[in-house]
Short mmCIF file of C-alpha atoms in Angstrom, two decimals:
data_model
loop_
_atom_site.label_atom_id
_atom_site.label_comp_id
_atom_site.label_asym_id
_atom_site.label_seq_id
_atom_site.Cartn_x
_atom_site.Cartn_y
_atom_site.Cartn_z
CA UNK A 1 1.32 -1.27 1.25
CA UNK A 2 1.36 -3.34 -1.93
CA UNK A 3 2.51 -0.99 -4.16
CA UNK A 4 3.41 -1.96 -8.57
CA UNK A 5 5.74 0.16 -9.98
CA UNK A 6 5.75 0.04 -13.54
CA UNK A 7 8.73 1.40 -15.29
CA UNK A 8 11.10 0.40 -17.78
CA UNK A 9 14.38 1.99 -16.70
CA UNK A 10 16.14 -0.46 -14.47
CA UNK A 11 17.74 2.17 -12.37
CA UNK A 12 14.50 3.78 -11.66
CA UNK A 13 12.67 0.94 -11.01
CA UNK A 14 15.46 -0.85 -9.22
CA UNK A 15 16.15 2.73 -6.84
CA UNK A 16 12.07 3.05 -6.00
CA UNK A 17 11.58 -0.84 -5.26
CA UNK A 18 14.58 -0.51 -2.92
CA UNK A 19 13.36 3.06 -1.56
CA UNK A 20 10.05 1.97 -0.77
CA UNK A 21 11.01 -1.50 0.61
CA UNK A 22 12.94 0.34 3.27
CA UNK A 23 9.51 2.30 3.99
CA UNK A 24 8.16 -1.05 4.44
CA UNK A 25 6.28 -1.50 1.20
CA UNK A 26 6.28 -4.84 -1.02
CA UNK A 27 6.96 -3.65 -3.95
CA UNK A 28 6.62 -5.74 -7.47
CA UNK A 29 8.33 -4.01 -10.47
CA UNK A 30 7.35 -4.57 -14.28
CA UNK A 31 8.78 -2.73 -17.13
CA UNK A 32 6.16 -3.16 -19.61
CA UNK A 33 2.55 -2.87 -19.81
CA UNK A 34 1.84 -6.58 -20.41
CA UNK A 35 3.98 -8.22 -17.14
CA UNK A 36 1.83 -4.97 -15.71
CA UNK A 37 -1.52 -6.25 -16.49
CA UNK A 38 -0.17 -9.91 -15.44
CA UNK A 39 0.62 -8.66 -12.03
CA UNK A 40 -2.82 -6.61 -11.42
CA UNK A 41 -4.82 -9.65 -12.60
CA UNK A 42 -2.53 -12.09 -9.71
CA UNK A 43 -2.71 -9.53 -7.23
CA UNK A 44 -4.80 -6.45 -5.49
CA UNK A 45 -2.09 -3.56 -5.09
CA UNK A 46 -2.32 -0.55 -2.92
CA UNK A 47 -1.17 2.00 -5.55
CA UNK A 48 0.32 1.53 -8.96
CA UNK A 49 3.44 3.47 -9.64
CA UNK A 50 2.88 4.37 -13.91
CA UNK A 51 5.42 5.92 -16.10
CA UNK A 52 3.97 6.52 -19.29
CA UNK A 53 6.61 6.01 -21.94
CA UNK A 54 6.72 2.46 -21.71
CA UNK A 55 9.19 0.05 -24.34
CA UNK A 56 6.03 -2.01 -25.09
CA UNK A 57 3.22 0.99 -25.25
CA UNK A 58 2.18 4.03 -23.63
CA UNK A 59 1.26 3.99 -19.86
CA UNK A 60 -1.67 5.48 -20.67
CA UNK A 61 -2.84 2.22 -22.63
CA UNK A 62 -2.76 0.68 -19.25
CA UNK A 63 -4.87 2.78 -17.27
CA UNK A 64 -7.67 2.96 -19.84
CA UNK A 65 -7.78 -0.73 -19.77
CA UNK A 66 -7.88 -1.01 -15.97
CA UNK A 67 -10.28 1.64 -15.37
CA UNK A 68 -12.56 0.13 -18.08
CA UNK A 69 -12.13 -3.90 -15.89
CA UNK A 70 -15.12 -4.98 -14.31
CA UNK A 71 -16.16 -4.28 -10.85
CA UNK A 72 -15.30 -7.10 -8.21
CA UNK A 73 -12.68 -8.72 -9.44
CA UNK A 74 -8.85 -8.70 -10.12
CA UNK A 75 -7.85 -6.61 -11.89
CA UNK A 76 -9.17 -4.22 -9.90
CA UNK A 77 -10.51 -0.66 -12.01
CA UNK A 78 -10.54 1.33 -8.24
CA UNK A 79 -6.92 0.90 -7.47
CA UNK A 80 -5.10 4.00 -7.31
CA UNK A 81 -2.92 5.11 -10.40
CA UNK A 82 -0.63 8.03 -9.76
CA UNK A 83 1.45 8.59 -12.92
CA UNK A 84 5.32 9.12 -12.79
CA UNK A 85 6.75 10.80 -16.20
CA UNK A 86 8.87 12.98 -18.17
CA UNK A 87 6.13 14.60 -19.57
CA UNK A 88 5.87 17.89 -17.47
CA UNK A 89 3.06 19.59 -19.88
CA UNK A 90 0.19 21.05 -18.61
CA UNK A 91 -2.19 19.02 -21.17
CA UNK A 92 -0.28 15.76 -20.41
CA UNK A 93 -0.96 16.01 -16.67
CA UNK A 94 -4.70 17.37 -17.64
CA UNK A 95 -4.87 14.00 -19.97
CA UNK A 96 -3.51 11.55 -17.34
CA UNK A 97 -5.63 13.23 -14.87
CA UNK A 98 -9.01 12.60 -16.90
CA UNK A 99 -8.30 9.23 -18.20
CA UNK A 100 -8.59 8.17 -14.59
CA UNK A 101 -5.10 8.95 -12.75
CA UNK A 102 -4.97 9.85 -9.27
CA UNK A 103 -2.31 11.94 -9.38
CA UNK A 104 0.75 13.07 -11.48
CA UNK A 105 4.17 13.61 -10.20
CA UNK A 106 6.94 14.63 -12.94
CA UNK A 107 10.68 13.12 -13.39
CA UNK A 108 12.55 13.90 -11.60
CA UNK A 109 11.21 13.83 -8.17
CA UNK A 110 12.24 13.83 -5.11
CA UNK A 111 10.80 9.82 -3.35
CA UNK A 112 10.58 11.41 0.02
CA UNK A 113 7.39 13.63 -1.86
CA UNK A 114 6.25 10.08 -4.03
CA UNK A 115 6.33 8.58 -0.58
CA UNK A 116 3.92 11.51 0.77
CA UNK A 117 1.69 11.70 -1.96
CA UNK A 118 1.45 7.50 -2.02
CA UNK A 119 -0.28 8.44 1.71
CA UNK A 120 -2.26 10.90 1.01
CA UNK A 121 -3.66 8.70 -1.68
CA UNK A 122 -3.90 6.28 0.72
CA UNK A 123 -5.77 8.38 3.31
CA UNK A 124 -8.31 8.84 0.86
CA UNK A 125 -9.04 5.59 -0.03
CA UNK A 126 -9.19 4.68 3.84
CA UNK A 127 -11.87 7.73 3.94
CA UNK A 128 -10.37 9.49 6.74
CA UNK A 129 -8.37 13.44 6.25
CA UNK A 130 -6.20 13.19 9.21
CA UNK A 131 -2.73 12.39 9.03
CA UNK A 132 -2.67 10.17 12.31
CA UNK A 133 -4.60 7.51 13.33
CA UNK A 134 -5.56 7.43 16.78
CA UNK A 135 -7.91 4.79 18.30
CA UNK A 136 -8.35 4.54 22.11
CA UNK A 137 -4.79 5.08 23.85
CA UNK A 138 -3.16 4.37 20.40
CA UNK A 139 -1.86 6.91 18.26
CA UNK A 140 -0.62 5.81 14.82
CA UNK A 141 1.92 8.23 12.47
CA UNK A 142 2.20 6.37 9.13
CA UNK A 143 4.77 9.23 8.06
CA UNK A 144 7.15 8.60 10.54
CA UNK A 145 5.65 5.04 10.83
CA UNK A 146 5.58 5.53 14.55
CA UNK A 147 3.36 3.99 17.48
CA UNK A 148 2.09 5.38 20.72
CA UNK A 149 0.63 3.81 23.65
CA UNK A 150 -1.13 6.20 26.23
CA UNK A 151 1.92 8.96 24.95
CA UNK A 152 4.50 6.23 25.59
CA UNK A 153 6.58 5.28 21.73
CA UNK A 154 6.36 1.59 21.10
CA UNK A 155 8.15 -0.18 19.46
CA UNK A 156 7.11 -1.90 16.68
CA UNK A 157 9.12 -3.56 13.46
CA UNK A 158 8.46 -2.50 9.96
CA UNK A 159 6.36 -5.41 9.14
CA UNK A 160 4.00 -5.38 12.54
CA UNK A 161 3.94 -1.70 11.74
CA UNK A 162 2.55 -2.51 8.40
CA UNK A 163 0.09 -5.19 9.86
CA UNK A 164 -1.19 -2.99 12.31
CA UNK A 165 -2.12 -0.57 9.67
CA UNK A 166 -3.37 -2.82 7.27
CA UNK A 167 -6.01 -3.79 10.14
CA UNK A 168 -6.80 -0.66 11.78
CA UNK A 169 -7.45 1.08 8.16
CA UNK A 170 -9.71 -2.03 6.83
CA UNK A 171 -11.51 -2.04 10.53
CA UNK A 172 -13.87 -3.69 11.31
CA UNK A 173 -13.74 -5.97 8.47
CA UNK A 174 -11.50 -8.90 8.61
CA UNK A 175 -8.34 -9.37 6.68
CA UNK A 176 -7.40 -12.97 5.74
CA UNK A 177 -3.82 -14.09 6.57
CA UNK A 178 -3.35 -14.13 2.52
CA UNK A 179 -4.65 -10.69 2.55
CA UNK A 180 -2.34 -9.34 5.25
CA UNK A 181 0.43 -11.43 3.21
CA UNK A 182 -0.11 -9.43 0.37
CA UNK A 183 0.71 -6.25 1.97
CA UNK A 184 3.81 -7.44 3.31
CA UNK A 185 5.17 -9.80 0.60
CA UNK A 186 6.40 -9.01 -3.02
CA UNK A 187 6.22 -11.65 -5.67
CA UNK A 188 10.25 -12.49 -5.11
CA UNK A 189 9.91 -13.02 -0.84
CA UNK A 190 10.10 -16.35 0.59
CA UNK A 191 7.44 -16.14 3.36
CA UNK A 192 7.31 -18.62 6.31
CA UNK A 193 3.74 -20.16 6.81
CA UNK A 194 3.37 -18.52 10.52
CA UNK A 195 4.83 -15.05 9.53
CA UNK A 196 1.58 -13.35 10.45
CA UNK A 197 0.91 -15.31 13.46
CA UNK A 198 4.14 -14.29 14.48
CA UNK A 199 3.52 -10.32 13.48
CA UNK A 200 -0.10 -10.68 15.48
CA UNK A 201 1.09 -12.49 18.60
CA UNK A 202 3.95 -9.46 19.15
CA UNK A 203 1.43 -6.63 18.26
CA UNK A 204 -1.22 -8.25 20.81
CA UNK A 205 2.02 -8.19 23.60
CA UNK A 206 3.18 -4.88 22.48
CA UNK A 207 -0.37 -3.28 22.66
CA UNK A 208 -3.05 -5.15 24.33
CA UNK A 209 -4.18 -8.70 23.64
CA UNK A 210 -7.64 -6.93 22.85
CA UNK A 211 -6.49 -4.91 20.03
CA UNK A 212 -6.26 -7.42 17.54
CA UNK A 213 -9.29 -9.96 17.62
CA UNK A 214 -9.40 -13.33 15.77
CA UNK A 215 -12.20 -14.80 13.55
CA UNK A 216 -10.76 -18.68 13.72
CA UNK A 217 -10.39 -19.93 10.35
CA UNK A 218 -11.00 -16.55 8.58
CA UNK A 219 -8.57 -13.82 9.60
CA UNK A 220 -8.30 -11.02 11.99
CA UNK A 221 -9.91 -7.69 12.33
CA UNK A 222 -9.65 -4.71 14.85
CA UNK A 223 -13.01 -3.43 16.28
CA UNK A 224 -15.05 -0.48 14.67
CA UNK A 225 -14.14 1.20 17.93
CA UNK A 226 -12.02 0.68 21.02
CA UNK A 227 -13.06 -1.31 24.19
CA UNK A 228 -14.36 1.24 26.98
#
């Protein structure tokens, strides 16, 4: 997951980036509402991480602005706001909530519960209520980002774990390698030009050279439903 975490405390932002980068997220961080809107105009994140009292503005400034962007382009007004702050009253949450936040967690919090509540938002978006994914003989747990094949764990590293997800929640569309890139790369990686090959290839050995199909020149994509 591409996930921007916008927060001017260093030690916050600096403790979540390296949190969630063990979870296997890229994570950008900006501590001000204009290197914010910089980053959501350069890239489509999964979820933006918004504290509110902000040196250069109020959060709050942010999300009007993004929820007002146009439709089908960067930035992007649907991606998923959930707003991180001191501000623990009732009308503050009510506010965030109706200016277009997905959800509202208070300082402090505990990540392991960010990190569950970044999912759930996530289900939602993917349309699907379950908390596993299972397709054919292949169960997926993104909470304990664990793989089954026919019952049997696989597996998998952090970043083929997040590829496989990536394409099994956009399927059956097809996900360009710059697209897959994005979910696995912050702003500061150094990425090798065959990374995703690489990812694919292992995921195809690990789980069935059928899983993962290729559209030459375009991307890959994983079937709207298993093979029989």
């Amino acid at each position: 997951m591409r996930v921007l975490v916008v927060e001017d405390d260093q030690g916050i932002a600096g403790g979540l980036a390296a949190h969630l980068g063990r979870a296997g997220h890229a994570v950008d961080c900006m501590p001000g509402l204009a290197g914010a809107w910089t980053a959501l105009a350069a890239e489509a994140y999964d979820v933006v991480l918004l504290d509110l009292g902000l040196a250069d503005g109020d959060g709050t400034e942010l999300l009007r602005r993004l929820r007002a962007a146009p439709a089908g382009r960067l930035p992007d007004p649907a991606t998923p706001v959930l707003i991180m702050t001191a501000r623990d009253q009732v009308a503050s949450r009510i506010a965030g909530l109706d200016l277009g936040a997905d959800d509202y967690l208070t300082k402090p919090f505990d990540p392991d519960e960010l990190a569950a509540r970044m999912r759930a938002l996530r289900r939602r978006l993917a349309g699907r209520a379950q908390p596993t994914i299972r397709y054919g003989e292949i169960e997926i747990d993104p909470a304990a980002r664990a793989v089954q094949r026919a019952g049997a764990p696989v597996d998998v590293s952090t970043r083929e774990f997040s590829v496989l997800l990536a394409l099994m929640e956009a399927r059956p569309h097809v996900l360009s390698r710059p697209q897959l890139e994005a979910k696995l790369y912050n702003f500061d990686s150094v990425l090798e030009s065959n990374a995703i090959e690489v990812h694919v290839h292992r995921l195809r050995r690990k789980l069935g050279e059928g899983l993962i199909r290729t559209v030459r020149g375009v991307g890959y994509y994983v079937p709207a439903e298993p093979a029989a």
